[in-house]
């Protein structure tokens, strides 16, 4: 983790609800101090606030009022692999990203 430029903590509230605070803390502390960190959470609990204090230097909070709001311009893609092709997952993902996206892309697993 010492070469991480961007650390993304998605579903932070869920991670903490499942008891992964210590593991997340260990990952955060192992990353370079000059990284960019993005933390996403559906709810703002005390545990999420603790994680914010641990992992973010100058946090900016963005709230979405309408819980049914959809991001405009968001493009989602998926490919279903046959069971016998599971071993090709990374190669298929790289090929898809290379052919489809000319700009920066975030991939969530």
PDB file of N, CA and C in Angstrom:
ATOM      1  N   UNK A   1       0.810  -1.206   0.000  1.00  0.00           N
ATOM      2  CA  UNK A   1       0.000   0.000   0.000  1.00  0.00           C
ATOM      3  C   UNK A   1       0.849   1.264   0.000  1.00  0.00           C
ATOM      4  N   UNK A   2       2.156   1.138   0.067  1.00  0.00           N
ATOM      5  CA  UNK A   2       3.006   2.330   0.137  1.00  0.00           C
ATOM      6  C   UNK A   2       3.085   3.085  -1.191  1.00  0.00           C
ATOM      7  N   UNK A   3       2.518   2.539  -2.272  1.00  0.00           N
ATOM      8  CA  UNK A   3       2.521   3.221  -3.565  1.00  0.00           C
ATOM      9  C   UNK A   3       1.135   3.745  -3.945  1.00  0.00           C
ATOM     10  N   UNK A   4       0.210   3.747  -3.014  1.00  0.00           N
ATOM     11  CA  UNK A   4      -1.163   4.187  -3.289  1.00  0.00           C
ATOM     12  C   UNK A   4      -1.208   5.700  -3.467  1.00  0.00           C
ATOM     13  N   UNK A   5      -1.803   6.150  -4.575  1.00  0.00           N
ATOM     14  CA  UNK A   5      -2.002   7.582  -4.813  1.00  0.00           C
ATOM     15  C   UNK A   5      -3.393   8.022  -4.378  1.00  0.00           C
ATOM     16  N   UNK A   6      -4.382   7.144  -4.588  1.00  0.00           N
ATOM     17  CA  UNK A   6      -5.768   7.462  -4.253  1.00  0.00           C
ATOM     18  C   UNK A   6      -6.350   6.295  -3.468  1.00  0.00           C
ATOM     19  N   UNK A   7      -6.861   6.584  -2.282  1.00  0.00           N
ATOM     20  CA  UNK A   7      -7.508   5.581  -1.438  1.00  0.00           C
ATOM     21  C   UNK A   7      -9.003   5.872  -1.437  1.00  0.00           C
ATOM     22  N   UNK A   8      -9.809   4.893  -1.842  1.00  0.00           N
ATOM     23  CA  UNK A   8     -11.261   5.066  -1.871  1.00  0.00           C
ATOM     24  C   UNK A   8     -11.879   4.133  -0.845  1.00  0.00           C
ATOM     25  N   UNK A   9     -12.589   4.724   0.099  1.00  0.00           N
ATOM     26  CA  UNK A   9     -13.304   3.960   1.121  1.00  0.00           C
ATOM     27  C   UNK A   9     -14.794   4.065   0.802  1.00  0.00           C
ATOM     28  N   UNK A  10     -15.303   3.097   0.062  1.00  0.00           N
ATOM     29  CA  UNK A  10     -16.701   3.104  -0.358  1.00  0.00           C
ATOM     30  C   UNK A  10     -17.521   2.302   0.641  1.00  0.00           C
ATOM     31  N   UNK A  11     -18.757   2.750   0.870  1.00  0.00           N
ATOM     32  CA  UNK A  11     -19.643   2.080   1.834  1.00  0.00           C
ATOM     33  C   UNK A  11     -18.980   2.032   3.212  1.00  0.00           C
ATOM     34  N   UNK A  12     -18.382   3.138   3.617  1.00  0.00           N
ATOM     35  CA  UNK A  12     -17.636   3.188   4.881  1.00  0.00           C
ATOM     36  C   UNK A  12     -18.500   2.763   6.058  1.00  0.00           C
ATOM     37  N   UNK A  13     -19.749   3.207   6.083  1.00  0.00           N
ATOM     38  CA  UNK A  13     -20.627   2.832   7.188  1.00  0.00           C
ATOM     39  C   UNK A  13     -20.817   1.325   7.261  1.00  0.00           C
ATOM     40  N   UNK A  14     -20.943   0.675   6.113  1.00  0.00           N
ATOM     41  CA  UNK A  14     -21.122  -0.779   6.087  1.00  0.00           C
ATOM     42  C   UNK A  14     -19.857  -1.496   6.548  1.00  0.00           C
ATOM     43  N   UNK A  15     -18.682  -1.011   6.104  1.00  0.00           N
ATOM     44  CA  UNK A  15     -17.418  -1.610   6.543  1.00  0.00           C
ATOM     45  C   UNK A  15     -17.307  -1.589   8.062  1.00  0.00           C
ATOM     46  N   UNK A  16     -17.666  -0.440   8.634  1.00  0.00           N
ATOM     47  CA  UNK A  16     -17.543  -0.287  10.082  1.00  0.00           C
ATOM     48  C   UNK A  16     -18.604  -1.092  10.817  1.00  0.00           C
ATOM     49  N   UNK A  17     -19.819  -1.171  10.272  1.00  0.00           N
ATOM     50  CA  UNK A  17     -20.871  -1.999  10.875  1.00  0.00           C
ATOM     51  C   UNK A  17     -20.449  -3.459  10.947  1.00  0.00           C
ATOM     52  N   UNK A  18     -19.661  -3.899   9.957  1.00  0.00           N
ATOM     53  CA  UNK A  18     -19.205  -5.294   9.922  1.00  0.00           C
ATOM     54  C   UNK A  18     -17.957  -5.510  10.775  1.00  0.00           C
ATOM     55  N   UNK A  19     -17.495  -4.458  11.465  1.00  0.00           N
ATOM     56  CA  UNK A  19     -16.392  -4.611  12.404  1.00  0.00           C
ATOM     57  C   UNK A  19     -15.003  -4.508  11.805  1.00  0.00           C
ATOM     58  N   UNK A  20     -14.852  -3.806  10.688  1.00  0.00           N
ATOM     59  CA  UNK A  20     -13.559  -3.716  10.021  1.00  0.00           C
ATOM     60  C   UNK A  20     -12.786  -2.442  10.335  1.00  0.00           C
ATOM     61  N   UNK A  21     -13.101  -1.751  11.433  1.00  0.00           N
ATOM     62  CA  UNK A  21     -12.404  -0.496  11.732  1.00  0.00           C
ATOM     63  C   UNK A  21     -10.898  -0.709  11.846  1.00  0.00           C
ATOM     64  N   UNK A  22     -10.481  -1.714  12.596  1.00  0.00           N
ATOM     65  CA  UNK A  22      -9.044  -1.949  12.797  1.00  0.00           C
ATOM     66  C   UNK A  22      -8.330  -2.235  11.477  1.00  0.00           C
ATOM     67  N   UNK A  23      -8.964  -3.026  10.606  1.00  0.00           N
ATOM     68  CA  UNK A  23      -8.358  -3.350   9.320  1.00  0.00           C
ATOM     69  C   UNK A  23      -8.260  -2.106   8.430  1.00  0.00           C
ATOM     70  N   UNK A  24      -9.327  -1.304   8.406  1.00  0.00           N
ATOM     71  CA  UNK A  24      -9.305  -0.073   7.610  1.00  0.00           C
ATOM     72  C   UNK A  24      -8.250   0.878   8.161  1.00  0.00           C
ATOM     73  N   UNK A  25      -8.171   0.991   9.476  1.00  0.00           N
ATOM     74  CA  UNK A  25      -7.161   1.851  10.105  1.00  0.00           C
ATOM     75  C   UNK A  25      -5.754   1.412   9.704  1.00  0.00           C
ATOM     76  N   UNK A  26      -5.513   0.115   9.689  1.00  0.00           N
ATOM     77  CA  UNK A  26      -4.200  -0.407   9.314  1.00  0.00           C
ATOM     78  C   UNK A  26      -3.875  -0.065   7.853  1.00  0.00           C
ATOM     79  N   UNK A  27      -4.857  -0.179   6.971  1.00  0.00           N
ATOM     80  CA  UNK A  27      -4.651   0.171   5.563  1.00  0.00           C
ATOM     81  C   UNK A  27      -4.347   1.655   5.428  1.00  0.00           C
ATOM     82  N   UNK A  28      -5.141   2.495   6.094  1.00  0.00           N
ATOM     83  CA  UNK A  28      -4.956   3.952   6.028  1.00  0.00           C
ATOM     84  C   UNK A  28      -3.560   4.331   6.513  1.00  0.00           C
ATOM     85  N   UNK A  29      -3.142   3.764   7.624  1.00  0.00           N
ATOM     86  CA  UNK A  29      -1.835   4.108   8.185  1.00  0.00           C
ATOM     87  C   UNK A  29      -0.680   3.603   7.330  1.00  0.00           C
ATOM     88  N   UNK A  30      -0.919   2.568   6.522  1.00  0.00           N
ATOM     89  CA  UNK A  30       0.123   2.040   5.650  1.00  0.00           C
ATOM     90  C   UNK A  30       0.284   2.808   4.350  1.00  0.00           C
ATOM     91  N   UNK A  31      -0.694   3.638   4.030  1.00  0.00           N
ATOM     92  CA  UNK A  31      -0.661   4.423   2.785  1.00  0.00           C
ATOM     93  C   UNK A  31       0.174   5.686   2.972  1.00  0.00           C
ATOM     94  N   UNK A  32       0.725   6.218   1.882  1.00  0.00           N
ATOM     95  CA  UNK A  32       1.490   7.469   1.972  1.00  0.00           C
ATOM     96  C   UNK A  32       0.627   8.618   2.495  1.00  0.00           C
ATOM     97  N   UNK A  33       1.234   9.532   3.200  1.00  0.00           N
ATOM     98  CA  UNK A  33       0.505  10.674   3.772  1.00  0.00           C
ATOM     99  C   UNK A  33       0.008  11.635   2.694  1.00  0.00           C
ATOM    100  N   UNK A  34       0.669  11.674   1.544  1.00  0.00           N
ATOM    101  CA  UNK A  34       0.296  12.628   0.496  1.00  0.00           C
ATOM    102  C   UNK A  34      -0.728  12.061  -0.495  1.00  0.00           C
ATOM    103  N   UNK A  35      -1.407  11.003  -0.137  1.00  0.00           N
ATOM    104  CA  UNK A  35      -2.411  10.403  -1.013  1.00  0.00           C
ATOM    105  C   UNK A  35      -3.690  11.238  -1.013  1.00  0.00           C
ATOM    106  N   UNK A  36      -4.531  11.002  -1.990  1.00  0.00           N
ATOM    107  CA  UNK A  36      -5.883  11.561  -1.987  1.00  0.00           C
ATOM    108  C   UNK A  36      -6.798  10.474  -1.440  1.00  0.00           C
ATOM    109  N   UNK A  37      -7.698  10.842  -0.545  1.00  0.00           N
ATOM    110  CA  UNK A  37      -8.627   9.875   0.033  1.00  0.00           C
ATOM    111  C   UNK A  37     -10.050  10.315  -0.237  1.00  0.00           C
ATOM    112  N   UNK A  38     -10.861   9.366  -0.689  1.00  0.00           N
ATOM    113  CA  UNK A  38     -12.289   9.608  -0.887  1.00  0.00           C
ATOM    114  C   UNK A  38     -13.051   8.618  -0.028  1.00  0.00           C
ATOM    115  N   UNK A  39     -13.976   9.132   0.754  1.00  0.00           N
ATOM    116  CA  UNK A  39     -14.765   8.293   1.651  1.00  0.00           C
ATOM    117  C   UNK A  39     -16.237   8.489   1.300  1.00  0.00           C
ATOM    118  N   UNK A  40     -16.934   7.396   1.064  1.00  0.00           N
ATOM    119  CA  UNK A  40     -18.349   7.447   0.710  1.00  0.00           C
ATOM    120  C   UNK A  40     -19.141   6.661   1.743  1.00  0.00           C
ATOM    121  N   UNK A  41     -20.262   7.233   2.173  1.00  0.00           N
ATOM    122  CA  UNK A  41     -21.081   6.583   3.189  1.00  0.00           C
ATOM    123  C   UNK A  41     -22.528   7.026   3.036  1.00  0.00           C
ATOM    124  N   UNK A  42     -23.445   6.086   3.176  1.00  0.00           N
ATOM    125  CA  UNK A  42     -24.868   6.422   3.107  1.00  0.00           C
ATOM    126  C   UNK A  42     -25.322   7.114   4.383  1.00  0.00           C
ATOM    127  N   UNK A  43     -24.670   6.804   5.497  1.00  0.00           N
ATOM    128  CA  UNK A  43     -25.030   7.408   6.782  1.00  0.00           C
ATOM    129  C   UNK A  43     -23.781   7.955   7.451  1.00  0.00           C
ATOM    130  N   UNK A  44     -23.973   8.959   8.305  1.00  0.00           N
ATOM    131  CA  UNK A  44     -22.850   9.549   9.027  1.00  0.00           C
ATOM    132  C   UNK A  44     -22.982   9.184  10.504  1.00  0.00           C
ATOM    133  N   UNK A  45     -22.337   8.114  10.885  1.00  0.00           N
ATOM    134  CA  UNK A  45     -22.372   7.639  12.264  1.00  0.00           C
ATOM    135  C   UNK A  45     -21.140   8.141  13.007  1.00  0.00           C
ATOM    136  N   UNK A  46     -21.097   7.897  14.319  1.00  0.00           N
ATOM    137  CA  UNK A  46     -19.907   8.258  15.104  1.00  0.00           C
ATOM    138  C   UNK A  46     -18.678   7.517  14.586  1.00  0.00           C
ATOM    139  N   UNK A  47     -18.860   6.256  14.216  1.00  0.00           N
ATOM    140  CA  UNK A  47     -17.735   5.466  13.705  1.00  0.00           C
ATOM    141  C   UNK A  47     -17.221   6.042  12.386  1.00  0.00           C
ATOM    142  N   UNK A  48     -18.125   6.487  11.523  1.00  0.00           N
ATOM    143  CA  UNK A  48     -17.712   7.108  10.261  1.00  0.00           C
ATOM    144  C   UNK A  48     -16.971   8.407  10.553  1.00  0.00           C
ATOM    145  N   UNK A  49     -17.450   9.190  11.523  1.00  0.00           N
ATOM    146  CA  UNK A  49     -16.744  10.417  11.911  1.00  0.00           C
ATOM    147  C   UNK A  49     -15.335  10.108  12.411  1.00  0.00           C
ATOM    148  N   UNK A  50     -15.179   9.039  13.178  1.00  0.00           N
ATOM    149  CA  UNK A  50     -13.841   8.630  13.640  1.00  0.00           C
ATOM    150  C   UNK A  50     -12.948   8.291  12.449  1.00  0.00           C
ATOM    151  N   UNK A  51     -13.519   7.582  11.483  1.00  0.00           N
ATOM    152  CA  UNK A  51     -12.757   7.213  10.295  1.00  0.00           C
ATOM    153  C   UNK A  51     -12.381   8.449   9.480  1.00  0.00           C
ATOM    154  N   UNK A  52     -13.273   9.420   9.411  1.00  0.00           N
ATOM    155  CA  UNK A  52     -12.982  10.680   8.723  1.00  0.00           C
ATOM    156  C   UNK A  52     -11.796  11.369   9.385  1.00  0.00           C
ATOM    157  N   UNK A  53     -11.801  11.442  10.711  1.00  0.00           N
ATOM    158  CA  UNK A  53     -10.702  12.083  11.441  1.00  0.00           C
ATOM    159  C   UNK A  53      -9.387  11.347  11.214  1.00  0.00           C
ATOM    160  N   UNK A  54      -9.452  10.036  11.092  1.00  0.00           N
ATOM    161  CA  UNK A  54      -8.260   9.222  10.893  1.00  0.00           C
ATOM    162  C   UNK A  54      -7.705   9.350   9.474  1.00  0.00           C
ATOM    163  N   UNK A  55      -8.581   9.428   8.481  1.00  0.00           N
ATOM    164  CA  UNK A  55      -8.128   9.255   7.104  1.00  0.00           C
ATOM    165  C   UNK A  55      -8.139  10.507   6.231  1.00  0.00           C
ATOM    166  N   UNK A  56      -8.851  11.558   6.631  1.00  0.00           N
ATOM    167  CA  UNK A  56      -8.974  12.742   5.777  1.00  0.00           C
ATOM    168  C   UNK A  56      -8.305  13.956   6.411  1.00  0.00           C
ATOM    169  N   UNK A  57      -7.565  14.734   5.608  1.00  0.00           N
ATOM    170  CA  UNK A  57      -6.894  15.929   6.125  1.00  0.00           C
ATOM    171  C   UNK A  57      -7.813  17.142   6.115  1.00  0.00           C
ATOM    172  N   UNK A  58      -8.392  17.445   4.985  1.00  0.00           N
ATOM    173  CA  UNK A  58      -9.283  18.601   4.835  1.00  0.00           C
ATOM    174  C   UNK A  58     -10.584  18.115   4.199  1.00  0.00           C
ATOM    175  N   UNK A  59     -11.420  17.459   4.990  1.00  0.00           N
ATOM    176  CA  UNK A  59     -12.615  16.843   4.395  1.00  0.00           C
ATOM    177  C   UNK A  59     -13.599  17.859   3.831  1.00  0.00           C
ATOM    178  N   UNK A  60     -14.184  17.488   2.717  1.00  0.00           N
ATOM    179  CA  UNK A  60     -15.267  18.249   2.100  1.00  0.00           C
ATOM    180  C   UNK A  60     -16.468  17.322   2.106  1.00  0.00           C
ATOM    181  N   UNK A  61     -17.556  17.784   2.675  1.00  0.00           N
ATOM    182  CA  UNK A  61     -18.743  16.943   2.794  1.00  0.00           C
ATOM    183  C   UNK A  61     -19.744  17.330   1.708  1.00  0.00           C
ATOM    184  N   UNK A  62     -20.156  16.356   0.932  1.00  0.00           N
ATOM    185  CA  UNK A  62     -21.167  16.564  -0.105  1.00  0.00           C
ATOM    186  C   UNK A  62     -22.352  15.684   0.247  1.00  0.00           C
ATOM    187  N   UNK A  63     -23.506  16.307   0.402  1.00  0.00           N
ATOM    188  CA  UNK A  63     -24.709  15.560   0.767  1.00  0.00           C
ATOM    189  C   UNK A  63     -25.695  15.575  -0.386  1.00  0.00           C
ATOM    190  N   UNK A  64     -26.364  14.467  -0.561  1.00  0.00           N
ATOM    191  CA  UNK A  64     -27.429  14.363  -1.551  1.00  0.00           C
ATOM    192  C   UNK A  64     -28.730  14.300  -0.776  1.00  0.00           C
ATOM    193  N   UNK A  65     -29.562  15.303  -0.969  1.00  0.00           N
ATOM    194  CA  UNK A  65     -30.815  15.382  -0.217  1.00  0.00           C
ATOM    195  C   UNK A  65     -31.807  14.307  -0.636  1.00  0.00           C
ATOM    196  N   UNK A  66     -31.975  14.133  -1.916  1.00  0.00           N
ATOM    197  CA  UNK A  66     -32.947  13.170  -2.407  1.00  0.00           C
ATOM    198  C   UNK A  66     -32.295  11.797  -2.478  1.00  0.00           C
ATOM    199  N   UNK A  67     -32.754  10.866  -1.662  1.00  0.00           N
ATOM    200  CA  UNK A  67     -32.108   9.559  -1.646  1.00  0.00           C
ATOM    201  C   UNK A  67     -32.353   8.771  -2.926  1.00  0.00           C
ATOM    202  N   UNK A  68     -33.236   9.278  -3.786  1.00  0.00           N
ATOM    203  CA  UNK A  68     -33.497   8.607  -5.052  1.00  0.00           C
ATOM    204  C   UNK A  68     -32.835   9.322  -6.226  1.00  0.00           C
ATOM    205  N   UNK A  69     -31.976  10.292  -5.938  1.00  0.00           N
ATOM    206  CA  UNK A  69     -31.317  11.049  -7.004  1.00  0.00           C
ATOM    207  C   UNK A  69     -30.373  10.139  -7.787  1.00  0.00           C
ATOM    208  N   UNK A  70     -30.338  10.336  -9.085  1.00  0.00           N
ATOM    209  CA  UNK A  70     -29.471   9.557  -9.961  1.00  0.00           C
ATOM    210  C   UNK A  70     -28.431  10.497 -10.555  1.00  0.00           C
ATOM    211  N   UNK A  71     -27.190  10.068 -10.547  1.00  0.00           N
ATOM    212  CA  UNK A  71     -26.116  10.878 -11.115  1.00  0.00           C
ATOM    213  C   UNK A  71     -26.309  10.977 -12.622  1.00  0.00           C
ATOM    214  N   UNK A  72     -26.307  12.201 -13.129  1.00  0.00           N
ATOM    215  CA  UNK A  72     -26.445  12.376 -14.572  1.00  0.00           C
ATOM    216  C   UNK A  72     -25.092  12.180 -15.231  1.00  0.00           C
ATOM    217  N   UNK A  73     -25.100  11.612 -16.400  1.00  0.00           N
ATOM    218  CA  UNK A  73     -23.855  11.393 -17.132  1.00  0.00           C
ATOM    219  C   UNK A  73     -23.066  10.187 -16.653  1.00  0.00           C
ATOM    220  N   UNK A  74     -23.588   9.454 -15.690  1.00  0.00           N
ATOM    221  CA  UNK A  74     -22.897   8.272 -15.182  1.00  0.00           C
ATOM    222  C   UNK A  74     -23.073   7.136 -16.176  1.00  0.00           C
ATOM    223  N   UNK A  75     -21.991   6.504 -16.522  1.00  0.00           N
ATOM    224  CA  UNK A  75     -22.040   5.405 -17.477  1.00  0.00           C
ATOM    225  C   UNK A  75     -21.668   4.122 -16.754  1.00  0.00           C
ATOM    226  N   UNK A  76     -22.543   3.139 -16.805  1.00  0.00           N
ATOM    227  CA  UNK A  76     -22.279   1.863 -16.156  1.00  0.00           C
ATOM    228  C   UNK A  76     -22.209   0.774 -17.213  1.00  0.00           C
ATOM    229  N   UNK A  77     -21.264  -0.117 -17.048  1.00  0.00           N
ATOM    230  CA  UNK A  77     -21.071  -1.221 -17.986  1.00  0.00           C
ATOM    231  C   UNK A  77     -20.914  -2.502 -17.182  1.00  0.00           C
ATOM    232  N   UNK A  78     -21.370  -3.612 -17.750  1.00  0.00           N
ATOM    233  CA  UNK A  78     -21.059  -4.893 -17.133  1.00  0.00           C
ATOM    234  C   UNK A  78     -20.996  -5.964 -18.204  1.00  0.00           C
ATOM    235  N   UNK A  79     -20.212  -6.969 -17.913  1.00  0.00           N
ATOM    236  CA  UNK A  79     -20.095  -8.135 -18.783  1.00  0.00           C
ATOM    237  C   UNK A  79     -20.246  -9.354 -17.894  1.00  0.00           C
ATOM    238  N   UNK A  80     -21.085 -10.256 -18.312  1.00  0.00           N
ATOM    239  CA  UNK A  80     -21.264 -11.505 -17.565  1.00  0.00           C
ATOM    240  C   UNK A  80     -20.376 -12.559 -18.227  1.00  0.00           C
ATOM    241  N   UNK A  81     -19.470 -13.136 -17.460  1.00  0.00           N
ATOM    242  CA  UNK A  81     -18.572 -14.165 -17.985  1.00  0.00           C
ATOM    243  C   UNK A  81     -19.160 -15.545 -17.738  1.00  0.00           C
ATOM    244  N   UNK A  82     -18.957 -16.418 -18.688  1.00  0.00           N
ATOM    245  CA  UNK A  82     -19.374 -17.806 -18.493  1.00  0.00           C
ATOM    246  C   UNK A  82     -18.487 -18.418 -17.414  1.00  0.00           C
ATOM    247  N   UNK A  83     -19.017 -19.385 -16.657  1.00  0.00           N
ATOM    248  CA  UNK A  83     -18.226 -19.977 -15.560  1.00  0.00           C
ATOM    249  C   UNK A  83     -16.840 -20.465 -15.984  1.00  0.00           C
ATOM    250  N   UNK A  84     -16.710 -20.998 -17.175  1.00  0.00           N
ATOM    251  CA  UNK A  84     -15.407 -21.518 -17.613  1.00  0.00           C
ATOM    252  C   UNK A  84     -14.422 -20.402 -17.951  1.00  0.00           C
ATOM    253  N   UNK A  85     -14.887 -19.161 -18.046  1.00  0.00           N
ATOM    254  CA  UNK A  85     -14.026 -18.028 -18.403  1.00  0.00           C
ATOM    255  C   UNK A  85     -13.664 -17.170 -17.193  1.00  0.00           C
ATOM    256  N   UNK A  86     -13.997 -17.607 -15.992  1.00  0.00           N
ATOM    257  CA  UNK A  86     -13.711 -16.826 -14.781  1.00  0.00           C
ATOM    258  C   UNK A  86     -12.236 -16.453 -14.674  1.00  0.00           C
ATOM    259  N   UNK A  87     -11.359 -17.301 -15.131  1.00  0.00           N
ATOM    260  CA  UNK A  87      -9.925 -17.030 -15.063  1.00  0.00           C
ATOM    261  C   UNK A  87      -9.485 -15.884 -15.958  1.00  0.00           C
ATOM    262  N   UNK A  88     -10.342 -15.494 -16.900  1.00  0.00           N
ATOM    263  CA  UNK A  88     -10.026 -14.406 -17.826  1.00  0.00           C
ATOM    264  C   UNK A  88     -10.558 -13.061 -17.352  1.00  0.00           C
ATOM    265  N   UNK A  89     -11.058 -12.992 -16.140  1.00  0.00           N
ATOM    266  CA  UNK A  89     -11.733 -11.786 -15.643  1.00  0.00           C
ATOM    267  C   UNK A  89     -10.880 -10.526 -15.789  1.00  0.00           C
ATOM    268  N   UNK A  90      -9.627 -10.567 -15.328  1.00  0.00           N
ATOM    269  CA  UNK A  90      -8.778  -9.378 -15.376  1.00  0.00           C
ATOM    270  C   UNK A  90      -8.486  -8.962 -16.814  1.00  0.00           C
ATOM    271  N   UNK A  91      -8.221  -9.932 -17.685  1.00  0.00           N
ATOM    272  CA  UNK A  91      -7.926  -9.620 -19.084  1.00  0.00           C
ATOM    273  C   UNK A  91      -9.136  -8.994 -19.770  1.00  0.00           C
ATOM    274  N   UNK A  92     -10.322  -9.518 -19.499  1.00  0.00           N
ATOM    275  CA  UNK A  92     -11.546  -8.973 -20.094  1.00  0.00           C
ATOM    276  C   UNK A  92     -11.785  -7.554 -19.584  1.00  0.00           C
ATOM    277  N   UNK A  93     -11.576  -7.327 -18.283  1.00  0.00           N
ATOM    278  CA  UNK A  93     -11.756  -5.994 -17.711  1.00  0.00           C
ATOM    279  C   UNK A  93     -10.786  -4.993 -18.345  1.00  0.00           C
ATOM    280  N   UNK A  94      -9.527  -5.376 -18.474  1.00  0.00           N
ATOM    281  CA  UNK A  94      -8.533  -4.485 -19.093  1.00  0.00           C
ATOM    282  C   UNK A  94      -8.897  -4.181 -20.541  1.00  0.00           C
ATOM    283  N   UNK A  95      -9.327  -5.187 -21.274  1.00  0.00           N
ATOM    284  CA  UNK A  95      -9.710  -4.980 -22.674  1.00  0.00           C
ATOM    285  C   UNK A  95     -10.914  -4.054 -22.770  1.00  0.00           C
ATOM    286  N   UNK A  96     -11.898  -4.254 -21.909  1.00  0.00           N
ATOM    287  CA  UNK A  96     -13.096  -3.407 -21.909  1.00  0.00           C
ATOM    288  C   UNK A  96     -12.727  -1.952 -21.623  1.00  0.00           C
ATOM    289  N   UNK A  97     -11.922  -1.742 -20.598  1.00  0.00           N
ATOM    290  CA  UNK A  97     -11.537  -0.375 -20.223  1.00  0.00           C
ATOM    291  C   UNK A  97     -10.707   0.289 -21.317  1.00  0.00           C
ATOM    292  N   UNK A  98      -9.780  -0.448 -21.910  1.00  0.00           N
ATOM    293  CA  UNK A  98      -8.920   0.109 -22.949  1.00  0.00           C
ATOM    294  C   UNK A  98      -9.722   0.512 -24.181  1.00  0.00           C
ATOM    295  N   UNK A  99     -10.675  -0.322 -24.576  1.00  0.00           N
ATOM    296  CA  UNK A  99     -11.466  -0.047 -25.780  1.00  0.00           C
ATOM    297  C   UNK A  99     -12.568   0.978 -25.554  1.00  0.00           C
ATOM    298  N   UNK A 100     -13.126   1.004 -24.351  1.00  0.00           N
ATOM    299  CA  UNK A 100     -14.326   1.799 -24.111  1.00  0.00           C
ATOM    300  C   UNK A 100     -14.039   3.179 -23.558  1.00  0.00           C
ATOM    301  N   UNK A 101     -13.126   3.270 -22.605  1.00  0.00           N
ATOM    302  CA  UNK A 101     -12.938   4.519 -21.874  1.00  0.00           C
ATOM    303  C   UNK A 101     -11.636   5.192 -22.276  1.00  0.00           C
ATOM    304  N   UNK A 102     -11.733   6.411 -22.761  1.00  0.00           N
ATOM    305  CA  UNK A 102     -10.540   7.165 -23.159  1.00  0.00           C
ATOM    306  C   UNK A 102     -10.073   8.083 -22.034  1.00  0.00           C
ATOM    307  N   UNK A 103     -10.937   8.341 -21.075  1.00  0.00           N
ATOM    308  CA  UNK A 103     -10.612   9.183 -19.922  1.00  0.00           C
ATOM    309  C   UNK A 103     -10.320   8.279 -18.730  1.00  0.00           C
ATOM    310  N   UNK A 104     -10.095   8.873 -17.583  1.00  0.00           N
ATOM    311  CA  UNK A 104      -9.865   8.112 -16.362  1.00  0.00           C
ATOM    312  C   UNK A 104     -11.138   7.377 -15.972  1.00  0.00           C
ATOM    313  N   UNK A 105     -10.967   6.223 -15.367  1.00  0.00           N
ATOM    314  CA  UNK A 105     -12.086   5.364 -15.020  1.00  0.00           C
ATOM    315  C   UNK A 105     -11.896   4.823 -13.616  1.00  0.00           C
ATOM    316  N   UNK A 106     -12.978   4.722 -12.868  1.00  0.00           N
ATOM    317  CA  UNK A 106     -12.951   4.085 -11.554  1.00  0.00           C
ATOM    318  C   UNK A 106     -13.692   2.765 -11.680  1.00  0.00           C
ATOM    319  N   UNK A 107     -13.072   1.693 -11.218  1.00  0.00           N
ATOM    320  CA  UNK A 107     -13.683   0.370 -11.272  1.00  0.00           C
ATOM    321  C   UNK A 107     -13.895  -0.112  -9.845  1.00  0.00           C
ATOM    322  N   UNK A 108     -15.128  -0.485  -9.525  1.00  0.00           N
ATOM    323  CA  UNK A 108     -15.453  -1.033  -8.209  1.00  0.00           C
ATOM    324  C   UNK A 108     -15.737  -2.520  -8.348  1.00  0.00           C
ATOM    325  N   UNK A 109     -15.226  -3.315  -7.424  1.00  0.00           N
ATOM    326  CA  UNK A 109     -15.492  -4.749  -7.412  1.00  0.00           C
ATOM    327  C   UNK A 109     -16.431  -5.071  -6.279  1.00  0.00           C
TER     328      UNK A 109
END
